[in-house]
């Protein structure tokens, strides 16, 4: 008993008729980093909510430091020393860093009013002990995701957390920021904090984990010692079958140049950017978040404008006025945030698919031909192997990977020449990633020119034909994938 | 204590050095109410030119205190509505709540002249709080959209006021039975009417409540991110109920002070007052999406509206244009707020970009 700080036995949780957790057991050793892996929907989020007391299990036992506990809310669990950093930071954007750190744990004066100066001092000290220079008076919304996570960690430390749960903390971090986070977690580990680390990235696991537990389809699959486990075994445990190649191979057939960007600049964002992309080619645009990758692509797509420079499409100079114009010219963009900007989450799938090509389905005047819409959507979705009950269901009922396929379907409904994909596999599980890569390959084989923005090195190396690395608004390097290595890309993106 | 004074002395000396002046100048310009303060100064200058009111010009003690007294009711309502707006809500029923308490307390006071009038203040606050609690319950517990919930209660409370009065006026002659009642709003301290003092005092209390107490800070938290409030272990419904109850209580107080001030009440009083109060909040920089707003800036908003109303009233032949002009000014104020936020956000993004 004493060997584990936290033990869960046979936890069952159901929502209506859906079993979110089916007799799951889990043990956490003191001072270890324990990775929790599994596809989206495997029950990881429900699992941590049960540990923190946001949800109560239907049956099963939880032992914390050898004693059985029943947490009814997060106040109880955090008092006991369990802190959680959620995937979507559960903070208060318009409040200050100080207030976020001390939320529900405020330092009060004798009159039970806020002791602001004491809290400011304490939060400054905490942040400094983590090697961070964040201003405690800054508002949370002025910080980047990485800095917000540091604040969340400071918050956990201010409560003397014994167990820290991190739910996909690296999902929206760049490689460089990840390294910083790893270093920070190492410090915490030395201080004796046990951590449960949820991730989809194998890099995180290799770098941090002592042990790994895998969930699949709401059931517990197994716990493995990090030493001596093979990647293929883990993947097999996670997806339930052997996945031969995460990055499917393809026959590259590169044709003529489709899009060329010459010396484009936008003050404050990027400067003197030149690159081209050819027919049937996948060009990866990588670099740190904030290096101007998305901004360049948004400018090509007409969301923003260039201050200087020229863009050529099939040899002819073009001046994109707005996204509508870009689509007419044959340039499409798959936005980074599929839920916010990519999809109309609560409208049926077929309406999403035809949203970008409405005039294709007009009968008379502006009345839509619903049958034709549904037909087209069904055809495209079938090609993309979309798993949905029907195209009349809304995308909100789909998993992240399938939602992304709907966004692809939307683009494919137009006849496009250039596809710009902004982080196409962000936050989706490994099996869905694999099928997205297959789609990208097929699209390239059909003769599309593809620009893929990505922060994940293995993905860039596995999918792209050519790589452009950006650094603080400049192009730092351009290389063919066959000459590239992770180290080369990393060097180019952080070199000062 | 000695330390405190030496600190102030040092700060004072520092302010007159070159760097000190620079730093303080920057602080003044960065103050969120800076723009509003400037426009208030402009309005005051215009008032000096146009206010040729023979009896009580604005720039006489009488004229000034009268203007403040006339608008104190709006200040009370705006203070309450700020609470609600901070949680990301809305309350358009305060005008009707005001009518309910104005009518009830007037009738009670007129029919019970022997009871000390201060009692009616407490009665009004309790009735107002009850009205606000109903709003809060509908919105917090039953999850009705704030605008719709308070639209419903706006009509309901107005109807209640009509039922209470039976549609009759309570006339100044009725109030003569309780001469003390008029003193609630109209007695003066240092030449300023008590209704202004009460509004000012409560605004300060509200400011302290919002900055220094746990429930006050929770209002901001609910307005920024309701889900996180749950994760932090609080119940957003209770916080909302508190906000609407405070708002109702202040509206109730405004009702009895209104009756005391004007001595002429029926069920139609306070109509559209909520709109002016909301306008004051918006001008005072309280975000209607929640989580942003400060009592000091609200005070500037109140002064702005007070002086502007006065200005539009005194310019000859301008009465016809008053409402139109007010509307345009509100839109301009909102526009300035939005652009300000956008500029600030952009600056933050750029700073973030540099850090990376």
Short mmCIF file of N, CA, C and O in Angstrom, two decimals, chain A residues 367-445:
data_model
loop_
_atom_site.label_atom_id
_atom_site.label_comp_id
_atom_site.label_asym_id
_atom_site.label_seq_id
_atom_site.Cartn_x
_atom_site.Cartn_y
_atom_site.Cartn_z
N UNK A 367 -32.30 29.42 -53.88
CA UNK A 367 -32.79 28.25 -53.15
C UNK A 367 -31.82 27.10 -53.36
O UNK A 367 -31.38 26.82 -54.48
N UNK A 368 -31.47 26.43 -52.26
CA UNK A 368 -30.45 25.38 -52.35
C UNK A 368 -31.08 24.06 -52.78
O UNK A 368 -32.21 23.73 -52.42
N UNK A 369 -30.31 23.32 -53.55
CA UNK A 369 -30.74 21.98 -53.92
C UNK A 369 -30.19 21.01 -52.89
O UNK A 369 -29.04 20.58 -52.96
N UNK A 370 -31.04 20.67 -51.91
CA UNK A 370 -30.59 19.91 -50.77
C UNK A 370 -30.10 18.52 -51.19
O UNK A 370 -29.06 18.05 -50.72
N UNK A 371 -30.83 17.89 -52.07
CA UNK A 371 -30.46 16.53 -52.46
C UNK A 371 -29.08 16.50 -53.10
O UNK A 371 -28.28 15.61 -52.85
N UNK A 372 -28.86 17.49 -53.96
CA UNK A 372 -27.58 17.55 -54.64
C UNK A 372 -26.46 17.78 -53.63
O UNK A 372 -25.39 17.17 -53.70
N UNK A 373 -26.75 18.64 -52.63
CA UNK A 373 -25.77 18.90 -51.57
C UNK A 373 -25.42 17.61 -50.85
O UNK A 373 -24.25 17.30 -50.64
N UNK A 374 -26.47 16.88 -50.45
CA UNK A 374 -26.25 15.66 -49.68
C UNK A 374 -25.47 14.64 -50.50
O UNK A 374 -24.54 14.01 -50.01
N UNK A 375 -25.84 14.55 -51.76
CA UNK A 375 -25.17 13.60 -52.65
C UNK A 375 -23.67 13.91 -52.73
O UNK A 375 -22.83 13.02 -52.55
N UNK A 376 -23.38 15.18 -52.99
CA UNK A 376 -21.97 15.58 -53.12
C UNK A 376 -21.23 15.32 -51.82
O UNK A 376 -20.11 14.79 -51.81
N UNK A 377 -21.87 15.68 -50.70
CA UNK A 377 -21.22 15.50 -49.40
C UNK A 377 -20.96 14.03 -49.14
O UNK A 377 -19.89 13.64 -48.67
N UNK A 378 -21.94 13.18 -49.48
CA UNK A 378 -21.76 11.74 -49.25
C UNK A 378 -20.59 11.20 -50.06
O UNK A 378 -19.80 10.39 -49.58
N UNK A 379 -20.51 11.66 -51.31
CA UNK A 379 -19.44 11.17 -52.18
C UNK A 379 -18.08 11.56 -51.61
O UNK A 379 -17.18 10.72 -51.44
N UNK A 380 -17.94 12.83 -51.24
CA UNK A 380 -16.65 13.29 -50.74
C UNK A 380 -16.31 12.62 -49.41
O UNK A 380 -15.19 12.16 -49.19
N UNK A 381 -17.29 12.52 -48.54
CA UNK A 381 -17.03 11.94 -47.22
C UNK A 381 -16.65 10.48 -47.34
O UNK A 381 -15.85 9.96 -46.56
N UNK A 382 -17.24 9.81 -48.32
CA UNK A 382 -16.90 8.41 -48.54
C UNK A 382 -15.44 8.30 -48.98
O UNK A 382 -14.68 7.46 -48.50
N UNK A 383 -15.06 9.19 -49.89
CA UNK A 383 -13.67 9.20 -50.33
C UNK A 383 -12.71 9.42 -49.18
O UNK A 383 -11.60 8.90 -49.17
N UNK A 384 -13.13 10.25 -48.23
CA UNK A 384 -12.24 10.56 -47.11
C UNK A 384 -12.38 9.55 -45.98
O UNK A 384 -11.76 9.70 -44.93
N UNK A 385 -13.22 8.53 -46.18
CA UNK A 385 -13.47 7.51 -45.15
C UNK A 385 -13.90 8.16 -43.83
O UNK A 385 -13.39 7.85 -42.76
N UNK A 386 -14.83 9.08 -43.95
CA UNK A 386 -15.36 9.77 -42.77
C UNK A 386 -16.28 8.84 -42.01
O UNK A 386 -17.17 8.23 -42.59
N UNK A 387 -16.05 8.72 -40.70
CA UNK A 387 -16.90 7.86 -39.89
C UNK A 387 -18.00 8.71 -39.26
O UNK A 387 -17.78 9.38 -38.26
N UNK A 388 -19.17 8.71 -39.89
CA UNK A 388 -20.30 9.43 -39.31
C UNK A 388 -21.55 8.63 -39.59
O UNK A 388 -21.59 7.87 -40.56
N UNK A 389 -22.55 8.79 -38.72
CA UNK A 389 -23.78 8.03 -38.92
C UNK A 389 -24.41 8.39 -40.26
O UNK A 389 -24.83 7.55 -41.03
N UNK A 390 -24.48 9.69 -40.54
CA UNK A 390 -24.96 10.15 -41.84
C UNK A 390 -24.46 11.57 -42.01
O UNK A 390 -23.99 12.18 -41.07
N UNK A 391 -24.59 12.09 -43.22
CA UNK A 391 -24.11 13.46 -43.44
C UNK A 391 -25.09 14.47 -42.88
O UNK A 391 -24.87 15.67 -42.96
N UNK A 392 -26.22 13.98 -42.32
CA UNK A 392 -27.18 14.92 -41.74
C UNK A 392 -26.81 15.21 -40.28
O UNK A 392 -27.22 16.21 -39.72
N UNK A 393 -25.97 14.35 -39.70
CA UNK A 393 -25.54 14.59 -38.32
C UNK A 393 -24.63 15.82 -38.27
O UNK A 393 -23.94 16.12 -39.24
N UNK A 394 -24.60 16.54 -37.15
CA UNK A 394 -23.71 17.70 -37.05
C UNK A 394 -22.28 17.29 -36.69
O UNK A 394 -22.10 16.25 -36.05
N UNK A 395 -21.29 18.07 -37.10
CA UNK A 395 -19.89 17.73 -36.78
C UNK A 395 -19.62 17.66 -35.29
O UNK A 395 -18.68 16.99 -34.87
N UNK A 396 -20.45 18.33 -34.47
CA UNK A 396 -20.20 18.29 -33.03
C UNK A 396 -20.33 16.87 -32.48
O UNK A 396 -19.86 16.59 -31.39
N UNK A 397 -20.98 15.98 -33.25
CA UNK A 397 -21.11 14.61 -32.77
C UNK A 397 -19.92 13.75 -33.15
O UNK A 397 -19.88 12.58 -32.84
N UNK A 398 -18.94 14.33 -33.85
CA UNK A 398 -17.82 13.54 -34.33
C UNK A 398 -16.59 13.70 -33.45
O UNK A 398 -16.48 14.66 -32.70
N UNK A 399 -15.64 12.77 -33.60
CA UNK A 399 -14.37 12.91 -32.90
C UNK A 399 -13.51 13.94 -33.62
O UNK A 399 -13.81 14.33 -34.76
N UNK A 400 -12.43 14.38 -32.98
CA UNK A 400 -11.59 15.42 -33.54
C UNK A 400 -11.07 15.08 -34.93
O UNK A 400 -11.08 15.91 -35.84
N UNK A 401 -10.63 13.84 -35.11
CA UNK A 401 -10.09 13.44 -36.39
C UNK A 401 -11.13 13.49 -37.50
O UNK A 401 -10.86 13.97 -38.60
N UNK A 402 -12.34 13.05 -37.18
CA UNK A 402 -13.40 13.07 -38.18
C UNK A 402 -13.89 14.48 -38.46
O UNK A 402 -14.26 14.80 -39.58
N UNK A 403 -13.86 15.34 -37.44
CA UNK A 403 -14.18 16.75 -37.67
C UNK A 403 -13.22 17.34 -38.68
O UNK A 403 -13.60 18.06 -39.60
N UNK A 404 -11.94 17.01 -38.52
CA UNK A 404 -10.95 17.54 -39.43
C UNK A 404 -11.22 17.05 -40.85
O UNK A 404 -11.04 17.78 -41.81
N UNK A 405 -11.70 15.81 -40.97
CA UNK A 405 -12.02 15.30 -42.30
C UNK A 405 -13.15 16.11 -42.93
O UNK A 405 -13.16 16.32 -44.15
N UNK A 406 -14.10 16.55 -42.12
CA UNK A 406 -15.18 17.38 -42.66
C UNK A 406 -14.62 18.68 -43.21
O UNK A 406 -15.04 19.16 -44.26
N UNK A 407 -13.63 19.24 -42.50
CA UNK A 407 -13.02 20.48 -43.01
C UNK A 407 -12.33 20.21 -44.34
O UNK A 407 -12.42 21.02 -45.28
N UNK A 408 -11.67 19.07 -44.43
CA UNK A 408 -11.06 18.70 -45.71
C UNK A 408 -12.12 18.58 -46.80
O UNK A 408 -11.97 19.10 -47.89
N UNK A 409 -13.23 17.91 -46.45
CA UNK A 409 -14.30 17.71 -47.42
C UNK A 409 -14.81 19.04 -47.94
O UNK A 409 -15.08 19.20 -49.13
N UNK A 410 -14.89 20.00 -47.03
CA UNK A 410 -15.34 21.34 -47.39
C UNK A 410 -14.44 21.95 -48.46
O UNK A 410 -14.90 22.53 -49.44
N UNK A 411 -13.13 21.78 -48.26
CA UNK A 411 -12.18 22.33 -49.23
C UNK A 411 -12.28 21.58 -50.55
O UNK A 411 -12.18 22.18 -51.63
N UNK A 412 -12.49 20.26 -50.49
CA UNK A 412 -12.47 19.46 -51.70
C UNK A 412 -13.69 19.70 -52.56
O UNK A 412 -13.71 19.32 -53.72
N UNK A 413 -14.70 20.32 -52.00
CA UNK A 413 -15.90 20.62 -52.77
C UNK A 413 -15.63 21.71 -53.80
O UNK A 413 -16.42 21.93 -54.69
N UNK A 414 -14.53 22.41 -53.64
CA UNK A 414 -14.14 23.40 -54.66
C UNK A 414 -13.01 22.80 -55.46
O UNK A 414 -12.30 21.92 -55.01
N UNK A 415 -12.84 23.29 -56.67
CA UNK A 415 -11.71 22.82 -57.46
C UNK A 415 -10.53 23.72 -57.15
O UNK A 415 -10.44 24.82 -57.66
N UNK A 416 -9.66 23.24 -56.28
CA UNK A 416 -8.57 24.08 -55.83
C UNK A 416 -7.25 23.58 -56.40
O UNK A 416 -7.08 22.40 -56.70
N UNK A 417 -6.34 24.51 -56.54
CA UNK A 417 -5.00 24.16 -57.01
C UNK A 417 -4.01 24.12 -55.85
O UNK A 417 -3.13 23.28 -55.80
N UNK A 418 -4.17 25.08 -54.96
CA UNK A 418 -3.24 25.17 -53.83
C UNK A 418 -4.02 24.97 -52.54
O UNK A 418 -5.04 25.61 -52.32
N UNK A 419 -3.54 24.07 -51.69
CA UNK A 419 -4.17 23.86 -50.39
C UNK A 419 -3.20 24.28 -49.30
O UNK A 419 -2.06 23.81 -49.26
N UNK A 420 -3.63 25.16 -48.43
CA UNK A 420 -2.79 25.54 -47.29
C UNK A 420 -3.39 24.89 -46.05
O UNK A 420 -4.55 25.11 -45.73
N UNK A 421 -2.62 24.04 -45.39
CA UNK A 421 -3.12 23.32 -44.22
C UNK A 421 -2.41 23.84 -42.98
O UNK A 421 -1.20 23.68 -42.85
N UNK A 422 -3.15 24.47 -42.09
CA UNK A 422 -2.53 25.03 -40.88
C UNK A 422 -2.70 24.02 -39.74
O UNK A 422 -3.80 23.81 -39.25
N UNK A 423 -1.62 23.39 -39.33
CA UNK A 423 -1.62 22.36 -38.28
C UNK A 423 -2.76 21.35 -38.48
O UNK A 423 -3.65 21.23 -37.64
N UNK A 424 -2.70 20.58 -39.55
CA UNK A 424 -3.85 19.70 -39.85
C UNK A 424 -4.07 18.58 -38.85
O UNK A 424 -5.17 18.05 -38.79
N UNK A 425 -3.08 18.22 -38.05
CA UNK A 425 -3.29 17.09 -37.13
C UNK A 425 -3.24 17.51 -35.67
O UNK A 425 -3.03 16.69 -34.79
N UNK A 426 -3.47 18.80 -35.42
CA UNK A 426 -3.39 19.29 -34.05
C UNK A 426 -4.47 18.65 -33.17
O UNK A 426 -5.65 18.69 -33.50
N UNK A 427 -4.05 18.04 -32.08
CA UNK A 427 -4.98 17.52 -31.10
C UNK A 427 -5.81 16.33 -31.55
O UNK A 427 -6.90 16.11 -31.03
N UNK A 428 -5.35 15.57 -32.54
CA UNK A 428 -6.11 14.37 -32.88
C UNK A 428 -5.25 13.14 -32.67
O UNK A 428 -4.02 13.21 -32.68
N UNK A 429 -5.91 12.00 -32.47
CA UNK A 429 -5.16 10.83 -32.02
C UNK A 429 -4.41 10.17 -33.16
O UNK A 429 -4.58 10.51 -34.34
N UNK A 430 -3.64 9.18 -32.80
CA UNK A 430 -2.63 8.66 -33.71
C UNK A 430 -3.25 7.96 -34.93
O UNK A 430 -2.78 8.10 -36.06
N UNK A 431 -4.36 7.28 -34.71
CA UNK A 431 -4.99 6.57 -35.82
C UNK A 431 -5.58 7.58 -36.81
O UNK A 431 -5.45 7.43 -38.02
N UNK A 432 -6.21 8.61 -36.26
CA UNK A 432 -6.79 9.63 -37.12
C UNK A 432 -5.70 10.41 -37.85
O UNK A 432 -5.86 10.78 -39.02
N UNK A 433 -4.59 10.63 -37.15
CA UNK A 433 -3.46 11.31 -37.79
C UNK A 433 -3.05 10.55 -39.03
O UNK A 433 -2.87 11.11 -40.11
N UNK A 434 -2.90 9.25 -38.85
CA UNK A 434 -2.49 8.39 -39.94
C UNK A 434 -3.41 8.56 -41.15
O UNK A 434 -2.96 8.69 -42.28
N UNK A 435 -4.73 8.62 -40.90
CA UNK A 435 -5.62 8.73 -42.05
C UNK A 435 -5.58 10.13 -42.65
O UNK A 435 -5.78 10.29 -43.86
N UNK A 436 -5.29 11.15 -41.83
CA UNK A 436 -5.13 12.50 -42.39
C UNK A 436 -3.90 12.52 -43.32
O UNK A 436 -3.94 13.10 -44.41
N UNK A 437 -2.83 11.85 -42.88
CA UNK A 437 -1.63 11.81 -43.74
C UNK A 437 -1.95 11.14 -45.06
O UNK A 437 -1.50 11.56 -46.12
N UNK A 438 -2.75 10.07 -44.99
CA UNK A 438 -3.13 9.40 -46.23
C UNK A 438 -3.90 10.33 -47.15
O UNK A 438 -3.70 10.35 -48.36
N UNK A 439 -4.78 11.12 -46.54
CA UNK A 439 -5.56 12.08 -47.34
C UNK A 439 -4.62 13.09 -47.99
O UNK A 439 -4.73 13.39 -49.18
N UNK A 440 -3.66 13.60 -47.21
CA UNK A 440 -2.73 14.58 -47.76
C UNK A 440 -1.99 13.97 -48.95
O UNK A 440 -1.84 14.60 -50.00
N UNK A 441 -1.54 12.75 -48.78
CA UNK A 441 -0.83 12.08 -49.87
C UNK A 441 -1.69 11.94 -51.11
O UNK A 441 -1.24 12.20 -52.23
N UNK A 442 -2.95 11.54 -50.90
CA UNK A 442 -3.84 11.38 -52.05
C UNK A 442 -4.04 12.70 -52.77
O UNK A 442 -4.03 12.76 -54.00
N UNK A 443 -4.24 13.76 -51.97
CA UNK A 443 -4.46 15.07 -52.57
C UNK A 443 -3.26 15.49 -53.39
O UNK A 443 -3.41 16.04 -54.49
N UNK A 444 -2.08 15.23 -52.87
CA UNK A 444 -0.87 15.58 -53.62
C UNK A 444 -0.80 14.75 -54.89
O UNK A 444 -0.47 15.27 -55.97
N UNK A 445 -1.14 13.47 -54.76
CA UNK A 445 -1.09 12.60 -55.94
C UNK A 445 -2.07 13.07 -57.00
O UNK A 445 -1.83 12.93 -58.21
#
